[in-house]
Amino acid sequence: MSAITLESSLATFSRRFEVSAKLTERGKEVIPGGYSRNSFNFGPHAIYVESGDGAYISTVEGHRLLDLNNNFTVNVLGHNHPAVQRALRESIETGVSFGNPVALETELAQLLVDRMPSIERVQFSCSASESCMSAVRVARAFTGRTKIAKFEGGYHGFTDPLQVSWHPDHDGDCGPDDAPKAIPDSEGIPAEDVANVVVLTQNDREGTERILRAHASEIACVILELESASGGVVTLEQDYVESLRELTSELGIVLIFDETVTLRAGYQGMQGDYGVAPDLTVMGKIIGGGFPLGAVGGSAEIMSVLESGLVSISGTHHGHKIALAAGISTMRELTQGAFDRLNGMATRVMEELNDWSNQRGSSFAVYGKGISHLAYGFMREPGLSIRTHRDYWRNFDGTGTQICSLELANRGFFPVARGDFSLSLPMSDDDITAFIETTKEIVSGIES
């Protein structure tokens, strides 16, 4: 058997998804790049989908793929879940969009408050990106300070103040490891927005304390993912999170957990796993049941700046009826037993593939905290770990991982192209077995 190469994988991909290639070219005539999210790119182009049911999607070419992307972790119940479909039909029948509040908004807010001990009040928006903006504005109003502290590699939406040092060019001037430089991730971001961002390094307790103390009188908030989702999956360590909570409390800095992805970690999100309560929590993805919905929640004291009118945040579709209906039905399905099953599948994937890889001395690894959103990839050599975003860019073999992703798609699996994946409740034990065994075949072929 010949070794699997990038060239051979791309050739198979191009043949297998040729209709998607044509649709991409057609899209470029009216949409920059062919589609509105370049994160869809999977090698040379996106894979277009025709339909989805349960744990699977069907492409425009007629291929059936196990969906390990799940709209970048959104579809925790898979596709066409009967409870969600029923809620949607009932909601649509009584009208779609109003200039009035609906009782569903209070119902979903109460559900989130009941689950999350750190949350007493909730405000909805159309996306987690918007709710990150809202959280920052609330923090600034509450503290009277302006600057934002965030982590290198952390993603909190594409807004100007937050799309800083998400994917910095590591060949450029990024600053030292313990004092990263704030770098805009896109043209069009004003220099004054970049100047208001203080960048931290994950799991660097000494460096974090030094930076936060130096800027304490200016920093309104620290916003973070307990496990980063798109800048390389970097998990914060327990003692680091605990020390950050103590430090921000001492310095009067609002601590914001962005649980857009990690809310699927457990019944109380990933903060429940750590046992650390933030001041504000950003939520999204699963809370909308497949529809656009974001939320920021926190203590009544901090959220009072919204109720008093000191902070104004409003949008036409905030608290949209259809998204609320889908979100309520989804969250009701996510019982403790559901999370146990999701994380049990994740543990199995992680343990079986890593045990196999270690036994053969492979540089391939599955990594993350062990929730139903994980990452896979080749390291530059066996045994390397990822504790910071810089570890990711230094230790991660992007080419080998790209080959693995292409081959998974070629063989009936649809992960995120960059090497992360999420599980859904409709997945069966046979689905998980097939993914594990196919991944072993691919890794063996790449390393042969």
XYZ file of C-alpha atoms in Angstrom:
448
model
C 0.000 0.000 0.000
C 1.462 3.360 -1.041
C 1.784 6.178 1.462
C -1.024 8.709 1.680
C 0.196 12.132 0.562
C -1.355 15.578 0.353
C -1.401 15.261 -3.433
C -3.190 11.914 -3.423
C -5.728 13.080 -0.848
C -6.467 16.278 -2.768
C -6.902 14.349 -6.010
C -9.431 11.987 -4.399
C -11.207 14.915 -2.726
C -11.523 16.785 -6.026
C -13.050 13.755 -7.748
C -15.371 12.922 -4.876
C -16.683 16.460 -4.359
C -16.648 17.837 -7.894
C -20.208 19.213 -7.695
C -19.208 21.221 -4.628
C -16.282 22.643 -6.619
C -18.649 23.794 -9.375
C -21.044 25.361 -6.847
C -18.117 27.183 -5.254
C -17.140 28.691 -8.592
C -20.758 29.675 -9.241
C -20.924 31.280 -5.794
C -17.813 33.357 -6.474
C -19.754 35.236 -9.139
C -21.926 36.857 -6.462
C -20.270 36.131 -3.060
C -16.641 36.913 -2.160
C -14.891 33.547 -1.996
C -18.069 31.675 -2.954
C -19.768 31.530 0.477
C -20.148 33.751 3.509
C -17.972 31.760 5.957
C -14.437 31.009 4.834
C -14.230 28.592 7.775
C -16.204 26.252 5.502
C -13.066 25.754 3.401
C -12.040 22.119 3.312
C -8.860 22.007 1.298
C -9.565 23.590 -2.092
C -13.220 24.410 -1.359
C -16.182 23.712 0.902
C -18.299 20.569 0.814
C -21.884 21.528 -0.034
C -24.621 19.739 1.873
C -28.041 18.716 0.602
C -29.636 17.453 3.803
C -29.017 16.099 7.272
C -30.674 13.491 9.440
C -29.587 12.186 12.820
C -25.815 11.945 12.992
C -25.328 12.169 9.210
C -25.304 14.713 6.409
C -25.754 14.065 2.693
C -23.677 16.101 0.260
C -24.796 17.469 -3.101
C -22.850 14.610 -4.681
C -24.961 12.089 -2.776
C -22.292 11.042 -0.266
C -23.417 10.247 3.267
C -20.966 11.512 5.906
C -20.917 11.109 9.673
C -21.170 14.743 10.789
C -18.241 15.476 13.097
C -18.480 19.193 12.354
C -22.073 19.685 13.525
C -22.013 23.310 12.363
C -18.941 23.962 14.451
C -20.393 22.280 17.597
C -23.979 23.645 17.294
C -25.890 20.480 16.466
C -25.463 18.560 19.692
C -28.741 16.683 18.998
C -27.768 15.987 15.406
C -30.136 16.870 12.573
C -33.941 16.851 12.495
C -34.376 15.934 16.134
C -38.104 15.229 16.620
C -38.468 17.403 19.751
C -36.899 20.388 18.017
C -38.931 19.858 14.859
C -42.126 19.661 16.896
C -41.295 22.874 18.771
C -40.557 24.656 15.509
C -43.814 23.609 13.871
C -45.834 24.719 16.881
C -44.034 28.049 17.058
C -44.232 28.864 13.352
C -47.965 28.230 13.294
C -48.562 31.177 15.642
C -46.306 33.684 13.870
C -42.609 34.068 13.259
C -41.423 37.549 14.210
C -42.911 40.284 16.369
C -41.966 43.678 17.734
C -43.097 42.375 21.115
C -41.502 40.078 23.669
C -42.737 36.494 23.901
C -42.990 34.288 26.986
C -40.458 31.876 25.493
C -37.709 34.402 26.251
C -38.323 34.207 29.988
C -38.640 30.421 29.757
C -35.221 29.938 28.183
C -33.631 32.531 30.465
C -35.024 30.698 33.508
C -33.718 27.406 32.180
C -30.203 28.863 31.888
C -30.382 30.509 35.323
C -31.471 27.211 36.869
C -28.520 25.387 35.309
C -25.737 27.898 35.908
C -25.115 28.969 39.528
C -23.112 32.026 38.392
C -26.048 33.427 36.385
C -28.938 35.420 37.844
C -29.930 37.513 34.800
C -29.736 36.811 31.040
C -29.946 38.989 27.946
C -30.295 37.505 24.461
C -28.847 38.556 21.124
C -28.561 36.943 17.687
C -25.137 35.373 18.169
C -22.348 34.733 20.625
C -20.265 37.326 18.761
C -22.877 39.943 19.673
C -23.074 38.679 23.228
C -19.292 38.959 23.599
C -19.663 42.592 22.531
C -22.468 42.996 25.068
C -20.407 41.428 27.864
C -17.497 43.779 27.194
C -19.777 46.824 27.166
C -21.410 45.751 30.423
C -17.987 45.223 32.016
C -16.749 48.617 30.865
C -19.842 50.357 32.216
C -19.702 48.476 35.515
C -15.999 49.194 36.150
C -15.595 52.560 34.430
C -12.482 51.164 32.701
C -11.754 50.727 29.003
C -9.182 48.038 28.249
C -9.933 44.379 27.530
C -7.624 41.500 28.437
C -7.851 38.364 26.293
C -5.709 35.360 25.505
C -3.542 34.874 22.468
C -5.384 32.363 20.285
C -8.748 33.065 21.897
C -11.678 33.683 19.559
C -14.639 35.782 20.690
C -16.211 36.772 17.394
C -15.077 38.934 14.520
C -15.767 42.364 16.044
C -12.997 44.980 15.970
C -12.145 45.041 19.697
C -11.987 41.251 20.012
C -10.437 40.011 16.771
C -6.974 40.747 18.094
C -4.217 38.123 18.441
C -6.544 35.260 17.515
C -4.293 33.908 14.761
C -1.228 36.160 14.918
C 1.433 35.701 12.257
C 4.001 33.791 14.245
C 6.709 34.758 11.758
C 6.128 38.422 12.669
C 6.696 40.445 15.835
C 4.333 38.814 18.338
C 6.301 39.778 21.411
C 7.867 37.440 23.992
C 6.085 34.335 25.272
C 5.245 35.881 28.625
C 4.126 39.257 27.197
C 2.407 38.766 23.821
C 1.916 41.770 21.585
C -1.609 42.784 20.547
C -1.915 42.222 16.801
C -5.035 42.780 14.663
C -6.216 39.696 12.810
C -7.614 41.666 9.897
C -7.186 44.871 8.001
C -9.881 47.401 8.835
C -9.438 47.180 12.618
C -8.595 50.637 14.007
C -5.315 51.027 15.862
C -7.136 52.466 18.869
C -9.100 49.209 19.231
C -5.871 47.216 19.218
C -4.354 49.613 21.767
C -7.224 48.826 24.145
C -6.454 45.091 24.176
C -4.018 43.492 26.613
C -2.922 40.007 25.513
C -2.198 37.156 27.923
C -0.668 33.692 27.585
C -2.670 30.622 28.618
C -1.512 28.811 31.746
C 1.259 31.361 32.462
C 0.343 32.250 36.020
C 3.327 34.493 36.736
C 3.099 36.402 33.444
C -0.661 36.845 33.738
C -0.406 38.271 37.243
C 2.393 40.644 36.278
C 0.477 42.003 33.264
C -2.883 42.331 35.011
C -1.376 44.095 38.022
C 0.508 46.499 35.757
C -2.699 47.493 33.929
C -5.238 46.924 36.713
C -6.543 50.490 36.792
C -7.300 50.353 33.046
C -8.647 46.822 32.509
C -12.418 46.359 32.597
C -12.485 42.620 31.978
C -10.649 39.429 31.171
C -12.492 37.368 28.562
C -11.471 33.782 27.999
C -12.426 30.313 26.838
C -11.727 27.618 29.413
C -10.801 25.556 26.380
C -10.119 27.472 23.196
C -12.099 26.302 20.208
C -10.538 27.647 17.048
C -7.073 28.986 17.829
C -5.773 25.536 18.596
C -7.583 23.613 21.318
C -5.790 24.811 24.454
C -7.202 23.758 27.830
C -6.688 26.008 30.833
C -5.340 24.241 33.906
C -7.392 24.048 37.108
C -4.988 25.954 39.340
C -4.514 28.619 36.694
C -8.267 29.266 36.449
C -8.597 29.365 40.237
C -5.730 31.840 40.565
C -7.180 34.017 37.794
C -10.520 34.142 39.619
C -8.776 35.237 42.827
C -6.674 37.840 41.055
C -9.501 39.436 39.058
C -11.644 39.625 42.186
C -8.823 41.367 44.049
C -8.225 43.854 41.218
C -11.898 44.588 40.529
C -11.671 43.180 36.992
C -14.778 41.509 35.552
C -14.088 37.863 34.669
C -15.944 36.672 31.551
C -16.108 33.020 30.539
C -16.962 32.606 26.872
C -18.794 29.250 26.944
C -20.049 29.468 23.366
C -18.572 26.028 22.645
C -17.864 24.680 26.126
C -21.470 24.925 27.301
C -21.709 21.444 25.751
C -19.152 20.216 28.311
C -21.743 19.458 30.958
C -24.999 20.403 32.637
C -23.442 23.591 34.067
C -21.053 24.195 31.195
C -17.328 23.844 31.653
C -17.350 26.270 34.591
C -19.269 23.603 36.480
C -16.434 21.174 35.825
C -13.871 23.663 37.160
C -16.043 24.775 40.070
C -15.145 28.403 39.341
C -17.814 31.079 38.950
C -17.198 33.971 36.534
C -18.878 37.370 36.759
C -20.340 37.076 33.250
C -20.874 34.100 30.931
C -21.289 34.259 27.157
C -23.399 31.503 25.624
C -24.330 30.559 22.075
C -24.444 27.702 19.587
C -26.391 24.928 21.402
C -28.746 27.347 23.189
C -30.376 28.197 19.839
C -30.999 24.610 18.767
C -29.564 25.295 15.307
C -30.906 28.842 15.004
C -28.980 32.095 15.537
C -29.038 32.926 19.246
C -26.542 34.258 21.746
C -26.781 35.265 25.382
C -24.812 36.945 28.132
C -25.624 36.084 31.718
C -24.261 37.098 35.065
C -24.915 38.351 38.546
C -27.828 40.673 39.150
C -25.387 43.307 40.378
C -23.359 43.468 37.164
C -26.346 42.989 34.858
C -28.093 45.897 36.606
C -26.320 48.306 34.241
C -28.663 46.969 31.536
C -31.810 47.232 33.634
C -31.010 50.779 34.769
C -30.461 51.946 31.203
C -26.828 52.834 31.867
C -25.984 50.384 29.059
C -28.120 50.193 25.925
C -28.071 47.027 23.780
C -30.848 46.230 21.335
C -31.378 44.432 18.043
C -34.331 43.658 15.796
C -34.020 39.894 16.197
C -32.759 39.716 19.784
C -34.824 37.083 21.586
C -36.268 35.822 18.298
C -39.252 33.559 18.853
C -38.201 30.693 16.571
C -34.657 30.531 17.964
C -36.023 30.553 21.508
C -38.391 27.672 20.744
C -35.598 25.597 19.220
C -33.264 26.455 22.082
C -35.710 25.479 24.810
C -36.441 22.106 23.219
C -32.720 21.426 22.734
C -31.682 22.365 26.249
C -34.462 20.222 27.728
C -33.016 17.221 25.900
C -29.581 17.885 27.394
C -30.030 16.103 30.697
C -27.177 14.932 32.881
C -27.539 11.518 31.240
C -27.155 13.094 27.788
C -23.914 14.797 28.815
C -22.637 11.564 30.341
C -23.217 9.797 27.038
C -21.595 12.558 24.955
C -18.523 12.758 27.157
C -18.345 8.977 27.408
C -18.067 8.750 23.625
C -15.409 11.470 23.678
C -13.405 9.646 26.336
C -13.516 6.459 24.298
C -12.247 8.205 21.140
C -9.496 9.973 23.049
C -8.275 6.975 25.025
C -8.404 4.389 22.241
C -6.674 6.537 19.630
C -4.037 7.914 22.011
C -3.251 4.467 23.458
C -2.890 3.094 19.936
C -0.754 6.043 18.839
C 1.534 5.863 21.873
C 2.089 2.132 21.433
C 3.356 2.645 17.886
C 5.401 5.771 18.685
C 3.256 7.928 16.445
C 3.166 11.733 16.570
C -0.602 11.668 16.053
C -2.732 12.677 19.042
C -6.288 13.472 20.096
C -6.268 16.267 22.637
C -8.531 18.472 24.723
C -10.146 18.160 28.138
C -12.254 15.162 27.123
C -15.613 16.788 26.418
C -17.582 16.156 23.231
C -15.521 18.769 21.376
C -11.994 17.476 20.756
C -9.105 17.988 18.378
C -6.806 15.650 16.484
C -3.596 16.183 14.647
C 0.016 15.335 14.099
C 2.670 16.912 16.279
C 6.122 17.622 14.919
C 7.389 14.731 17.050
C 5.846 12.252 19.519
C 5.161 13.401 23.057
C 4.810 17.134 22.433
C 1.993 18.867 24.293
C -0.056 22.018 23.806
C -0.426 24.287 26.872
C -0.433 27.629 25.046
C -1.326 28.954 21.621
C 2.376 29.237 20.857
C 2.827 25.561 21.636
C 0.164 24.986 18.996
C 1.928 26.859 16.236
C 5.341 25.475 17.213
C 4.396 21.839 17.809
C 1.511 21.245 15.401
C 2.092 19.648 11.994
C -0.473 21.413 9.834
C 0.266 19.444 6.667
C -0.139 16.022 8.243
C -3.355 17.153 9.915
C -4.727 18.513 6.641
C -4.099 15.175 4.961
C -5.914 13.403 7.784
C -8.922 15.723 7.456
C -9.117 15.304 3.695
C -8.908 11.536 4.023
C -11.642 11.450 6.653
C -13.913 13.344 4.268
C -12.932 11.034 1.423
C -13.887 8.026 3.572
C -17.243 9.173 4.913
C -16.544 11.464 7.876
C -16.918 15.235 8.123
C -14.759 16.921 10.801
C -13.674 20.570 10.914
C -10.887 20.826 8.361
C -8.377 22.313 10.808
C -8.539 19.167 12.969
C -11.266 19.524 15.576
C -14.531 17.640 15.816
C -17.651 17.388 17.938
C -19.966 14.532 18.742
C -23.753 14.406 18.735
C -26.244 12.339 20.708
C -27.567 10.332 17.719
C -24.129 8.812 17.142
C -24.045 5.098 17.843
C -21.297 2.907 19.257
C -20.798 1.611 15.708
C -20.321 5.185 14.456
C -17.637 5.794 17.064
C -15.935 2.488 16.261
C -15.918 3.314 12.548
C -14.372 6.725 13.209
C -11.659 5.247 15.433
C -10.743 2.440 13.037
C -10.796 4.675 9.965
C -8.563 7.206 11.703
C -6.081 4.441 12.532
C -6.013 3.369 8.874
C -5.414 6.939 7.734
C -2.656 7.636 10.273
C -0.937 4.365 9.370
C -1.124 5.303 5.693
C 0.326 8.772 6.263
C 3.176 7.444 8.403
C 4.010 4.459 6.199
